[in-house]
GROMACS .gro file of C-alpha atoms in nm:
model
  429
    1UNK     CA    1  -0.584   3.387   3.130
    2UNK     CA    2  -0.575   3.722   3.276
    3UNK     CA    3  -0.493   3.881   2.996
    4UNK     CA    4  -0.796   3.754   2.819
    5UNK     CA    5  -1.043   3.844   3.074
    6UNK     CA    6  -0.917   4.162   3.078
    7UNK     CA    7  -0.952   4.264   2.697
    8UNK     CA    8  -1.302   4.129   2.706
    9UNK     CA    9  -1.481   4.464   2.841
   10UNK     CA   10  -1.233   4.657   2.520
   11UNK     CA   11  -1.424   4.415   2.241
   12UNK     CA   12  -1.795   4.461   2.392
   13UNK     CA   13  -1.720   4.839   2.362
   14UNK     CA   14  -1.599   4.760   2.024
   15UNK     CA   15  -1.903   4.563   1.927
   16UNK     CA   16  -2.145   4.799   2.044
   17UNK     CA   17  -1.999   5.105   1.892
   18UNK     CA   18  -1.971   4.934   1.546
   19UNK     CA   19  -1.572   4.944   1.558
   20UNK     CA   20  -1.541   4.570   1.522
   21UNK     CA   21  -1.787   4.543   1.244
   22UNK     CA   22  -1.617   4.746   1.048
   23UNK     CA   23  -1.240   4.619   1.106
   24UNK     CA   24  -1.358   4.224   1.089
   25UNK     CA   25  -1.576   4.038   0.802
   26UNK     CA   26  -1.623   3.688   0.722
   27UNK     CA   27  -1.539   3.607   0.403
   28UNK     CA   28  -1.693   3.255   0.332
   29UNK     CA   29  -1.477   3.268  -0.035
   30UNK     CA   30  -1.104   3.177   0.186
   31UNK     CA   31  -1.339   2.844   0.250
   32UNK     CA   32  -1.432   2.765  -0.071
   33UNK     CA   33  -1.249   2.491  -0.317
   34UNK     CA   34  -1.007   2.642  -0.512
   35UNK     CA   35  -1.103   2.654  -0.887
   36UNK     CA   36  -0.691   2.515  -0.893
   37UNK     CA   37  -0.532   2.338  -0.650
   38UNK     CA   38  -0.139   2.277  -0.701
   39UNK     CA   39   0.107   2.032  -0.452
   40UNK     CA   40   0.378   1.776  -0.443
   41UNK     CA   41   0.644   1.700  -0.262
   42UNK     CA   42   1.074   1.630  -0.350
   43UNK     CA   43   1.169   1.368  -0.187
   44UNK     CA   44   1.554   1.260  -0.111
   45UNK     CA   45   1.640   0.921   0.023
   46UNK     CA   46   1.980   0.766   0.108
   47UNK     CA   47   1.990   0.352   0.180
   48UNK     CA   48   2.224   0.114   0.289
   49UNK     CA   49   2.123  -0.289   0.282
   50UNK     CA   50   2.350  -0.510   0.414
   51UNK     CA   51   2.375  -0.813   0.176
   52UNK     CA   52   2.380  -1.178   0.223
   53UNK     CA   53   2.660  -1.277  -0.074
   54UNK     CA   54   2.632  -1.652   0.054
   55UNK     CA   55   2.235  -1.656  -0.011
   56UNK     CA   56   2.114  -1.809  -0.325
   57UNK     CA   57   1.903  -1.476  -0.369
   58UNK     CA   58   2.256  -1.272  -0.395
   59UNK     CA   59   2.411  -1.504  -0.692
   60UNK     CA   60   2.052  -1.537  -0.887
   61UNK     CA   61   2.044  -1.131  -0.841
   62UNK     CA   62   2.403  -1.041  -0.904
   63UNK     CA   63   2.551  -1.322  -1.132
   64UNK     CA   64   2.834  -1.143  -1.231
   65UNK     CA   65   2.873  -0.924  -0.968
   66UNK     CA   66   3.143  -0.992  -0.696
   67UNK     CA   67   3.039  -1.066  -0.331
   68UNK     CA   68   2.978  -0.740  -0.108
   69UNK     CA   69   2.826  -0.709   0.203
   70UNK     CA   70   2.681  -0.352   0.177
   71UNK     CA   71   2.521  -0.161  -0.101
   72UNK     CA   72   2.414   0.192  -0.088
   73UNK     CA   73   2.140   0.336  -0.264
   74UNK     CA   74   2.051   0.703  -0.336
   75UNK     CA   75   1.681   0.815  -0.478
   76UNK     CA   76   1.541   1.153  -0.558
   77UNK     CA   77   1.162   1.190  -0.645
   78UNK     CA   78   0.973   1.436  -0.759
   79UNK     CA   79   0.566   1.437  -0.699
   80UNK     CA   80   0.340   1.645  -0.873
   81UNK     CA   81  -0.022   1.691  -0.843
   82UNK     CA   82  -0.277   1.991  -1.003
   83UNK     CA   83  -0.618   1.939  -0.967
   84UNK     CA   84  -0.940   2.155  -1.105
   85UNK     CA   85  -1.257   2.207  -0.961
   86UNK     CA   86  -1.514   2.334  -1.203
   87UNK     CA   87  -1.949   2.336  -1.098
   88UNK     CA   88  -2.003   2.002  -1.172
   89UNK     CA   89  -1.650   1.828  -1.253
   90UNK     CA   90  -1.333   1.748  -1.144
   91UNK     CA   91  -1.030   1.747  -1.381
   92UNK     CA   92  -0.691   1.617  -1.216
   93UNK     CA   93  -0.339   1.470  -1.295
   94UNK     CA   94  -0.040   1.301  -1.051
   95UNK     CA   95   0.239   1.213  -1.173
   96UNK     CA   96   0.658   1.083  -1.055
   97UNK     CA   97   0.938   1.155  -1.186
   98UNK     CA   98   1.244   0.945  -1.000
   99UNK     CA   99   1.591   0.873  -1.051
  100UNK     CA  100   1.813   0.586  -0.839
  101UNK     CA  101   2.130   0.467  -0.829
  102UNK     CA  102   2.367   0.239  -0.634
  103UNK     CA  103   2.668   0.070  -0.703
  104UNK     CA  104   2.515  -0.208  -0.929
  105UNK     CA  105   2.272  -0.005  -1.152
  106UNK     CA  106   2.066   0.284  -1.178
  107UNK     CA  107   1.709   0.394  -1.283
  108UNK     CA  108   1.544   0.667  -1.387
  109UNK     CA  109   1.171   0.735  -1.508
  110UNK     CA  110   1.046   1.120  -1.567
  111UNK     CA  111   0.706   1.074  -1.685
  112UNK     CA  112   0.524   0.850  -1.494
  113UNK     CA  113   0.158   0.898  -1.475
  114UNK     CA  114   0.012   0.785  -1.122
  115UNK     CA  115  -0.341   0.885  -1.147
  116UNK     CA  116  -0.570   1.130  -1.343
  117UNK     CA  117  -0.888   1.171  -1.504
  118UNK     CA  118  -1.228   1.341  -1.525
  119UNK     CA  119  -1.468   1.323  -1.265
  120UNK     CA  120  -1.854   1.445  -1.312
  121UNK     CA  121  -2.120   1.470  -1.128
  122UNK     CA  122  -2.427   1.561  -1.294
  123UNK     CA  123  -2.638   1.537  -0.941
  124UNK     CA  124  -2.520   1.535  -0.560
  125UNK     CA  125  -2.584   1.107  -0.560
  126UNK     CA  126  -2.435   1.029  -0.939
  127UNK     CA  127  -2.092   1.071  -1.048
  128UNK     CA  128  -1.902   0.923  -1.338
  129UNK     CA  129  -1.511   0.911  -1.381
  130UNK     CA  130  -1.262   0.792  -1.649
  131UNK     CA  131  -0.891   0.791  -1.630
  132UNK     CA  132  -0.595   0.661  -1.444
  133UNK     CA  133  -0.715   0.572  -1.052
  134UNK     CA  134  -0.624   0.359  -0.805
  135UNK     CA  135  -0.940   0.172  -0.621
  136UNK     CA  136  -0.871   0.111  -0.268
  137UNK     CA  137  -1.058  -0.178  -0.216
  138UNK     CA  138  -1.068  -0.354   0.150
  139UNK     CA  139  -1.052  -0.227   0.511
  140UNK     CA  140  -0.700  -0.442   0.593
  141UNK     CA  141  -0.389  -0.204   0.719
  142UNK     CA  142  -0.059  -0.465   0.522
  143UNK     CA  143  -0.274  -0.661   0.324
  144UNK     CA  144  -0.631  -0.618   0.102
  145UNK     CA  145  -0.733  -0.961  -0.026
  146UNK     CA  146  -1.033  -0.829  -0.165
  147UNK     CA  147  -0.801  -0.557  -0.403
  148UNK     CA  148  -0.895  -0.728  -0.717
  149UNK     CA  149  -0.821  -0.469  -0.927
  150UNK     CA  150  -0.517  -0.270  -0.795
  151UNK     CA  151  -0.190  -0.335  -0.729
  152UNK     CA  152  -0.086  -0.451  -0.405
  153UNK     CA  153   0.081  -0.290  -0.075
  154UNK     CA  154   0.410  -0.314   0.040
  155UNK     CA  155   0.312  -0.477   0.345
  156UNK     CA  156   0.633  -0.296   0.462
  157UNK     CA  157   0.510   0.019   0.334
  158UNK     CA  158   0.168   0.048   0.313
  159UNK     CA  159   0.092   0.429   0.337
  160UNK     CA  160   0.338   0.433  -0.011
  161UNK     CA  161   0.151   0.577  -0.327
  162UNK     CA  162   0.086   0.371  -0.584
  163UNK     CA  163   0.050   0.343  -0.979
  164UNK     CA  164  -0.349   0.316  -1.091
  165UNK     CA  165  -0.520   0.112  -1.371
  166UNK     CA  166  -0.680   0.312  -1.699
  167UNK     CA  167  -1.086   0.256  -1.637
  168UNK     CA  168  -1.445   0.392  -1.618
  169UNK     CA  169  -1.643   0.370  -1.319
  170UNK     CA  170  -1.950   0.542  -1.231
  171UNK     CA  171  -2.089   0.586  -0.840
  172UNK     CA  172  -2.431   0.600  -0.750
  173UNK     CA  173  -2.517   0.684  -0.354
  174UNK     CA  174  -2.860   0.628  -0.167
  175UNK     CA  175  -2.865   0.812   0.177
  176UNK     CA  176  -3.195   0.660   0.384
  177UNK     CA  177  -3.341   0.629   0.729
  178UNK     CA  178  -3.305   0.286   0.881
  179UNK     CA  179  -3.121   0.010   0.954
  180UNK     CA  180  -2.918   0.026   0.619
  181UNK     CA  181  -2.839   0.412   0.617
  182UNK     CA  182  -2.620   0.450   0.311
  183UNK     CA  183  -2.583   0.266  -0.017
  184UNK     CA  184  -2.287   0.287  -0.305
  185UNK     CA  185  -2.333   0.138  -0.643
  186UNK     CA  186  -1.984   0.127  -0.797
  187UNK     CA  187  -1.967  -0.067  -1.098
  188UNK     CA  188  -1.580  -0.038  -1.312
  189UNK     CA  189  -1.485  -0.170  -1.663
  190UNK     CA  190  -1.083  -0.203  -1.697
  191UNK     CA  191  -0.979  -0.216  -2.014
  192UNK     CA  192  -0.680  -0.464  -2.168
  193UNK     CA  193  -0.612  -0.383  -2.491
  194UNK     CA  194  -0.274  -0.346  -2.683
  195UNK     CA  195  -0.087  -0.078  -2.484
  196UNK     CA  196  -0.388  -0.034  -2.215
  197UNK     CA  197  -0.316  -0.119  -1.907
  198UNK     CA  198  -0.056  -0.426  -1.997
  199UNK     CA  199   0.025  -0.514  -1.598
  200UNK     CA  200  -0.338  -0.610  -1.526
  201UNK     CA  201  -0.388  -0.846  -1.841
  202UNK     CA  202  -0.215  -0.936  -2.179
  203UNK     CA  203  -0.496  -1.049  -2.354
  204UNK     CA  204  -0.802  -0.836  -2.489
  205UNK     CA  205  -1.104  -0.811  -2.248
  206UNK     CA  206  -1.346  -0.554  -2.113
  207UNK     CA  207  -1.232  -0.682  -1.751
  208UNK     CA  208  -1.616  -0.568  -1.539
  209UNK     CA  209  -1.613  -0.535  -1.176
  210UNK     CA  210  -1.857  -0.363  -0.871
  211UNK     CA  211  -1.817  -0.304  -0.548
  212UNK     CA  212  -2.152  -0.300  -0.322
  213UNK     CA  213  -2.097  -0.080  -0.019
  214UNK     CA  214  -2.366  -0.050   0.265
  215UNK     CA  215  -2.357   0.153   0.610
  216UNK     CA  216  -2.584  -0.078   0.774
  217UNK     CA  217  -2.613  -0.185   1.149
  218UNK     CA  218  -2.325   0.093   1.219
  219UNK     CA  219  -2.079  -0.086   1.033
  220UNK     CA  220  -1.893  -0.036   0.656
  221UNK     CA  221  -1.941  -0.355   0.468
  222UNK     CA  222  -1.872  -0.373   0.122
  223UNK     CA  223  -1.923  -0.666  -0.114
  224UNK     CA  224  -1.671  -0.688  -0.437
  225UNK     CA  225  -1.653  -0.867  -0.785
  226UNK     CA  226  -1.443  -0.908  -1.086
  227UNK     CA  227  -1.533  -1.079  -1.366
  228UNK     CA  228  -1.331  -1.322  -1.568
  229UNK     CA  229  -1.060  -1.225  -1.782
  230UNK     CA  230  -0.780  -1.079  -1.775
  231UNK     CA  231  -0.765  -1.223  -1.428
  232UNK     CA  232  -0.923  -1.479  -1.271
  233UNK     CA  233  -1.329  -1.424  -1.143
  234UNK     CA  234  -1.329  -1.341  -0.771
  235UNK     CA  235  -1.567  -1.247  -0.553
  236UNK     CA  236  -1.563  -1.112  -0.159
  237UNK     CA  237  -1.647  -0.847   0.129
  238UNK     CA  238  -1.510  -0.658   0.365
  239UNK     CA  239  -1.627  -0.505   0.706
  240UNK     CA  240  -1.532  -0.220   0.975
  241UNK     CA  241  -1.708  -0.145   1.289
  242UNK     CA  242  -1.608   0.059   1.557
  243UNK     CA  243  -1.683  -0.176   1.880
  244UNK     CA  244  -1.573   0.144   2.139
  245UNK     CA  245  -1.443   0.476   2.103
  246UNK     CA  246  -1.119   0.345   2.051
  247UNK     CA  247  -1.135   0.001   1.926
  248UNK     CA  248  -1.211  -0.105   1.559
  249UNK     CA  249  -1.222  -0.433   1.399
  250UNK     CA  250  -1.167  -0.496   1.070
  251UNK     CA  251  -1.165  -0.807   0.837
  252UNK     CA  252  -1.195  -0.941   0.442
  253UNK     CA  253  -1.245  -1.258   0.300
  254UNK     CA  254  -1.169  -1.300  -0.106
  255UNK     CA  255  -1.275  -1.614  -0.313
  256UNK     CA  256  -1.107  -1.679  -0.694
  257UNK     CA  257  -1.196  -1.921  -0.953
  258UNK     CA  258  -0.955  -2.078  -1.155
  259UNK     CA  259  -0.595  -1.899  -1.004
  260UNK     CA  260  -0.306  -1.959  -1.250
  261UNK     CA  261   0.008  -2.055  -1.027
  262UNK     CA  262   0.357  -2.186  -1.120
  263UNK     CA  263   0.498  -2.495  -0.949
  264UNK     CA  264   0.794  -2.673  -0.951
  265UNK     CA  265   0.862  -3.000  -1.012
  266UNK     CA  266   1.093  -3.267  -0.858
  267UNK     CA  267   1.309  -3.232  -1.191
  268UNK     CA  268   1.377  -2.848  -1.188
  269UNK     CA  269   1.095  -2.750  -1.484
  270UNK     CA  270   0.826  -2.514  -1.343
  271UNK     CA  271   0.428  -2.617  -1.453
  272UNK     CA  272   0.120  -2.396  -1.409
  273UNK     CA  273  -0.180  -2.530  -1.242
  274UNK     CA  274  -0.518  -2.365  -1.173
  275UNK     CA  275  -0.705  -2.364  -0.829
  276UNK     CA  276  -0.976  -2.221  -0.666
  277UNK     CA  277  -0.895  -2.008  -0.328
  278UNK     CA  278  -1.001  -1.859  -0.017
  279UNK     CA  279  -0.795  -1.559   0.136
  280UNK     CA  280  -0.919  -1.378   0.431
  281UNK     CA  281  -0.843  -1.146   0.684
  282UNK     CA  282  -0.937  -1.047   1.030
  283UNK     CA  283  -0.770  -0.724   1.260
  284UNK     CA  284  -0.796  -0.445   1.532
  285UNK     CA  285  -0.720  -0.110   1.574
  286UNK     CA  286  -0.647   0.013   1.888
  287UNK     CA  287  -0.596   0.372   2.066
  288UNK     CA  288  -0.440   0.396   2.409
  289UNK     CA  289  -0.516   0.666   2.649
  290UNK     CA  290  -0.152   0.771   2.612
  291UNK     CA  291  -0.191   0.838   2.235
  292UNK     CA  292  -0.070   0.483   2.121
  293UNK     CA  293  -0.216   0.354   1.840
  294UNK     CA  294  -0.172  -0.052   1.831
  295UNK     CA  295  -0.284  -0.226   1.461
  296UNK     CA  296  -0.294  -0.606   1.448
  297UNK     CA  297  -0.404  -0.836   1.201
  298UNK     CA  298  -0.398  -1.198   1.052
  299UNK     CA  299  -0.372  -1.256   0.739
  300UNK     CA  300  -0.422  -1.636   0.530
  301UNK     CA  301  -0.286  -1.612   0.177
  302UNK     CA  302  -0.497  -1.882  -0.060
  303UNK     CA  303  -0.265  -1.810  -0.335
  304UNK     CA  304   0.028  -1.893  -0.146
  305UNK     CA  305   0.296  -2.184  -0.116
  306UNK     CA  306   0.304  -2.401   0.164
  307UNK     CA  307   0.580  -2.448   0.390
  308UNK     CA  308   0.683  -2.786   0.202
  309UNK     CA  309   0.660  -2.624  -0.194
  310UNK     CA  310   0.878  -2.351  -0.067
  311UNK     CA  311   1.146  -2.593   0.117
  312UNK     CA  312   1.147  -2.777  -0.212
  313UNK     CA  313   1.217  -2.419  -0.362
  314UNK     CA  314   1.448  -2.349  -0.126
  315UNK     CA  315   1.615  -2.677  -0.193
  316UNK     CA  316   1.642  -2.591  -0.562
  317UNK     CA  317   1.810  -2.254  -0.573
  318UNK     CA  318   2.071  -2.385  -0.352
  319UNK     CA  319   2.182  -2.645  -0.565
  320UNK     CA  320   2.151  -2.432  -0.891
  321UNK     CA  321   2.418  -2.214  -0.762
  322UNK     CA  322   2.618  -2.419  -0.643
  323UNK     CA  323   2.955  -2.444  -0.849
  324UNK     CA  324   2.918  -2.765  -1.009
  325UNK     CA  325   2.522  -2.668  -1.122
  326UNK     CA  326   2.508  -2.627  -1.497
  327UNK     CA  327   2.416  -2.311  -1.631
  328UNK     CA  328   2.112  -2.418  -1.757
  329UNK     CA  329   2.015  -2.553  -1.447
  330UNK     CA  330   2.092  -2.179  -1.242
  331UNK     CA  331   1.869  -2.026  -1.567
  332UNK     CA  332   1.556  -2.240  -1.437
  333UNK     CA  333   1.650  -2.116  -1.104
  334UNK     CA  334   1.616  -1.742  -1.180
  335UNK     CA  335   1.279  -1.779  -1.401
  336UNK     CA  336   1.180  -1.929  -1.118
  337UNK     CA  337   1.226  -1.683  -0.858
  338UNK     CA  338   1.063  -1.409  -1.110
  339UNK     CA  339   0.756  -1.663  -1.158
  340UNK     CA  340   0.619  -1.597  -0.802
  341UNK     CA  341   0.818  -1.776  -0.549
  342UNK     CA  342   1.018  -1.461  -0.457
  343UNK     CA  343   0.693  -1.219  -0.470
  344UNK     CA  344   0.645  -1.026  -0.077
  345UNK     CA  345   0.518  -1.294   0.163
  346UNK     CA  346   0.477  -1.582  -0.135
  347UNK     CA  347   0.346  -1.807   0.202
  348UNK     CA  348   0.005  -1.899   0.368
  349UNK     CA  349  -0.016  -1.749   0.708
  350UNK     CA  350   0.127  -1.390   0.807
  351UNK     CA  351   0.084  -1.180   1.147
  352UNK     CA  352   0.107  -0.777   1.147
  353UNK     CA  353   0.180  -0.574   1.477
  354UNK     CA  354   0.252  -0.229   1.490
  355UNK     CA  355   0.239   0.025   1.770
  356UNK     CA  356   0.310   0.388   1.659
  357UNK     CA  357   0.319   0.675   1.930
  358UNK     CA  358   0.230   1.023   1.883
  359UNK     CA  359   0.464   1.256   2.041
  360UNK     CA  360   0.553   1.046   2.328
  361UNK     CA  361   0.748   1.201   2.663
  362UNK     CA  362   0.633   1.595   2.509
  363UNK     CA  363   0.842   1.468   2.188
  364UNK     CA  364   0.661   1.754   1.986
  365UNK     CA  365   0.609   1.683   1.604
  366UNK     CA  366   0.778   1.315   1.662
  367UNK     CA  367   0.606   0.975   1.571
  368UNK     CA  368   0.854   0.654   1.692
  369UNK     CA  369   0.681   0.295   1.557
  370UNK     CA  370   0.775  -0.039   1.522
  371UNK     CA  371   0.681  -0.315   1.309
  372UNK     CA  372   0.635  -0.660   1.297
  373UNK     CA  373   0.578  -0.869   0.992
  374UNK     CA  374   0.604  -1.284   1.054
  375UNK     CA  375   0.576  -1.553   0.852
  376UNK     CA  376   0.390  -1.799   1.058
  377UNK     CA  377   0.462  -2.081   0.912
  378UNK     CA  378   0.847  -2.038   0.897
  379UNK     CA  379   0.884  -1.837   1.162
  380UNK     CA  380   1.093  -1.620   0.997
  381UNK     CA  381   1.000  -1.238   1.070
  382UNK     CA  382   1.097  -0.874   1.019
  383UNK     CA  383   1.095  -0.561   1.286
  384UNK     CA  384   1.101  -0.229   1.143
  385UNK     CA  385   1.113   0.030   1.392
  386UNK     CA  386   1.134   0.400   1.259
  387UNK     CA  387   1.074   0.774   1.378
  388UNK     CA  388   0.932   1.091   1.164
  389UNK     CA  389   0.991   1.440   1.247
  390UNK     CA  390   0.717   1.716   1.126
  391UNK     CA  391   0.865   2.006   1.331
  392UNK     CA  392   0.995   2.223   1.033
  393UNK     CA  393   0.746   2.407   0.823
  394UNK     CA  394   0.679   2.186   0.562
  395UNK     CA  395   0.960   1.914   0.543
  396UNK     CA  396   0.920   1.567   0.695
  397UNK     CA  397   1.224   1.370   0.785
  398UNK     CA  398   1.206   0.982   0.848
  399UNK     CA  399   1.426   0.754   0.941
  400UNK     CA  400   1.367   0.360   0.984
  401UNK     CA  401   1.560   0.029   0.981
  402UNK     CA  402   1.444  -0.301   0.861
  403UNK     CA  403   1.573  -0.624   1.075
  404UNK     CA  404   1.547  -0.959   0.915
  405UNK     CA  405   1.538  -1.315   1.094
  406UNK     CA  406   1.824  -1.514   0.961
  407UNK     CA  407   1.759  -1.898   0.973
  408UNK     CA  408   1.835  -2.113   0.637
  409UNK     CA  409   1.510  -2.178   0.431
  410UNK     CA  410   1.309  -1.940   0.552
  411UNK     CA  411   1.087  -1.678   0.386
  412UNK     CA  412   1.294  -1.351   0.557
  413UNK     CA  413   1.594  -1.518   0.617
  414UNK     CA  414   1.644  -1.583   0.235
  415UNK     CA  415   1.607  -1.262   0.106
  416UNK     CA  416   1.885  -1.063  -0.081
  417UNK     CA  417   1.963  -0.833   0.228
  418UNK     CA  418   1.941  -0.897   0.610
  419UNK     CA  419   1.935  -0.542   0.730
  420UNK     CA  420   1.834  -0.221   0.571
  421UNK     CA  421   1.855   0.156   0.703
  422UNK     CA  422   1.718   0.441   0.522
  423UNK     CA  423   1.642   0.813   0.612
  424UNK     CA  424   1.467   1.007   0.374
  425UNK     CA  425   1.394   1.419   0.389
  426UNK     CA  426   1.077   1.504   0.192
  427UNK     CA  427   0.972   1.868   0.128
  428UNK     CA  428   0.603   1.949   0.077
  429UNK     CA  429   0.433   2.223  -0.132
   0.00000   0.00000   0.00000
């Protein structure tokens, strides 16, 4: 501090003589968007699950694999992102490249489009876009009922990038004095047609949706629709509102008409039925005065099974493999599990906690967390607890292990592994 107040006289006589004004400008170009922006990141990731060979999950998985109780994994990804800015538009492409192996098989894709498209605004309140993007629809931290049309978190993962759907949207923004200060118009039109977009919908439709979002009473609520088609019409809104300085509360609710599900039947054959449902969910974000930031939420899944349809499932895959099951029998079995009964959390009622700490005890650059994901129903859970590292100039390191409940017949405690540990070291550029 004395230092400073000590060359403070030397820059007065600087200013006043001109000195400074010569030696220093401000040049408001270095703040400017780039006409070409350029980043990514390589990614390499080593895992190692510990298996459960005496779950149904592990035969159904691995028929003709021999039981082992560890598998390592190994994954290298490459990100890549350009975007360019011209007066009134926005040009930009993302794309993955990825290769993984473990002992059992590997996979590889090098051309993987993630997002891209053309964005123009012909005025500061209209903009209209076509391409490849990924709507992030709902205010939920695990879980977005009301993300009609994009594909879901990893509940596990949520901050993970993911793959967007080919389809026009246009935004239209209203900024007014009032009790409703802001208004969005979004309406979207995703396309199914032969190749387009083939994991949204098979069959040919238009597939409309908008999303109505208002800043009104000092809260974000947005209200959604899809349309019928591809997928089933649904309707919903969402809501955020900051109740403190460091409190938020959050919450969605999501109706569908007409949701397609698979069931099984007392004799082993799987039937499709159609229902209307109600998904919802409610949470809080929380910031400590130590630098703690606590997320909670509830979430009720309308399109899931109840804790009787998945004992009955639970039932069944246990006698398909057992070794006097026919091999038809263990066939039903497996087009089961791929028909939605082993989809992430296929029940009704879920809980997400998560405290993550930002550079705890003068840990500089470090962020520990943990994670908790039940199954309410079951009570079956999993706790993730992890730790990042941002101290060297562009790399991030992360390590994190994932610790499953074990009881018979249980959402968690059936999966294919019961522990998993990976570490990852990502570069950025």
């Amino acid at each position: 501090m004395k230092a400073v107040i000590a060359t403070l006289p030397v820059l007065l006589a600087m200013i006043s003589s001109g000195v400074l004004a010569e030696d220093f400008s401000f040049d408001a170009s270095e703040y400017e968007k780039k006409t070409f922006e350029f980043n990514g990141y390589v990614e390499a990731k080593q895992e190692a699950l510990r298996l459960q060979p005496e779950r149904a999950a592990y035969t159904l998985n691995y028929p003709d694999e021999a039981p082992r109780n560890w598998l390592y994994r190994s994954t290298g990804t490459l990100d890549l992102a350009g975007t360019l800015n011209l007066t009134n538009s926005v040009a930009n492409l993302h794309g993955q490249a990825f290769y993984a192996q473990d002992a059992f098989t590997s996979s590889h894709e090098y051309d993987k489009i993630m997002d891209g498209g053309i964005r123009w605004s012909p005025s500061s309140d209209l903009s209209l876009d076509i391409g490849k993007r990924v709507q992030r629809w709902g205010k939920g931290y695990a879980w977005n009922p009301v993300g009609f049309i994009e594909r879901p978190k990893d509940p596990s993962d949520p901050q993970t990038v993911r793959e967007g759907f080919n389809m026009f949207s246009l935004d239209w923004t209203k900024t007014r004095e009032g009790i409703i200060r802001t208004i969005t118009f979004t309406p979207v039109i995703i396309p199914t047609y032969d190749e387009l977009n083939p994991d949204f919908g098979s069959e040919e439709y238009l597939n409309p949706a908008a999303k109505l979002y208002l800043l009104a009473w000092d809260t974000d609520i947005d209200f959604m629709w899809l349309g019928e088609g591809a997928r089933a019409q649904s309707a919903g809104l969402d809501f955020s509102r900051n109740l403190s300085t460091n409190l938020e509360i959050h919450g969605e609710w999501a109706h569908q008409y007409g949701v397609t599900q698979n069931y099984l039947l007392p004799s082993g054959n799987v039937t499709q039925g159609t229902k209307n449902s109600d998904s919802y969910l409610l949470g809080l974000r929380y910031l400590t005065e130590r630098e703690v930031t606590w997320i909670i939420e509830y979430f009720h899944n309308g399109r899931g099974y109840s804790s009787s349809e998945l004992d009955a499932y639970y039932e069944f895959i246990d006698t398909a493999v057992s070794p006097e099951a026919a091999t038809s029998l263990r066939q039903k079995a497996r087009q089961l599990m791929q028909s939605g009964y082993s989809k992430a959390n296929p029940g009704e009622n879920y809980l997400y906690l998560r405290a993550s700490a930002s550079e705890p005890f003068d840990w500089l650059y470090t962020t520990p967390a943990v994670t908790l994901i039940s199954h309410l129903d079951d009570g079956s859970f999993q706790v993730t607890p992890e730790i990042s590292y941002t101290g060297f100039s562009n790399i991030e390191l992360r390590a994190r292990a994932m610790l499953l409940s074990r009881e018979q017949k249980t959402e968690f405690g059936e999966k294919l592994s019961r522990q998993r540990f990976e570490i990852y070291a990502r570069y950025i550029f």
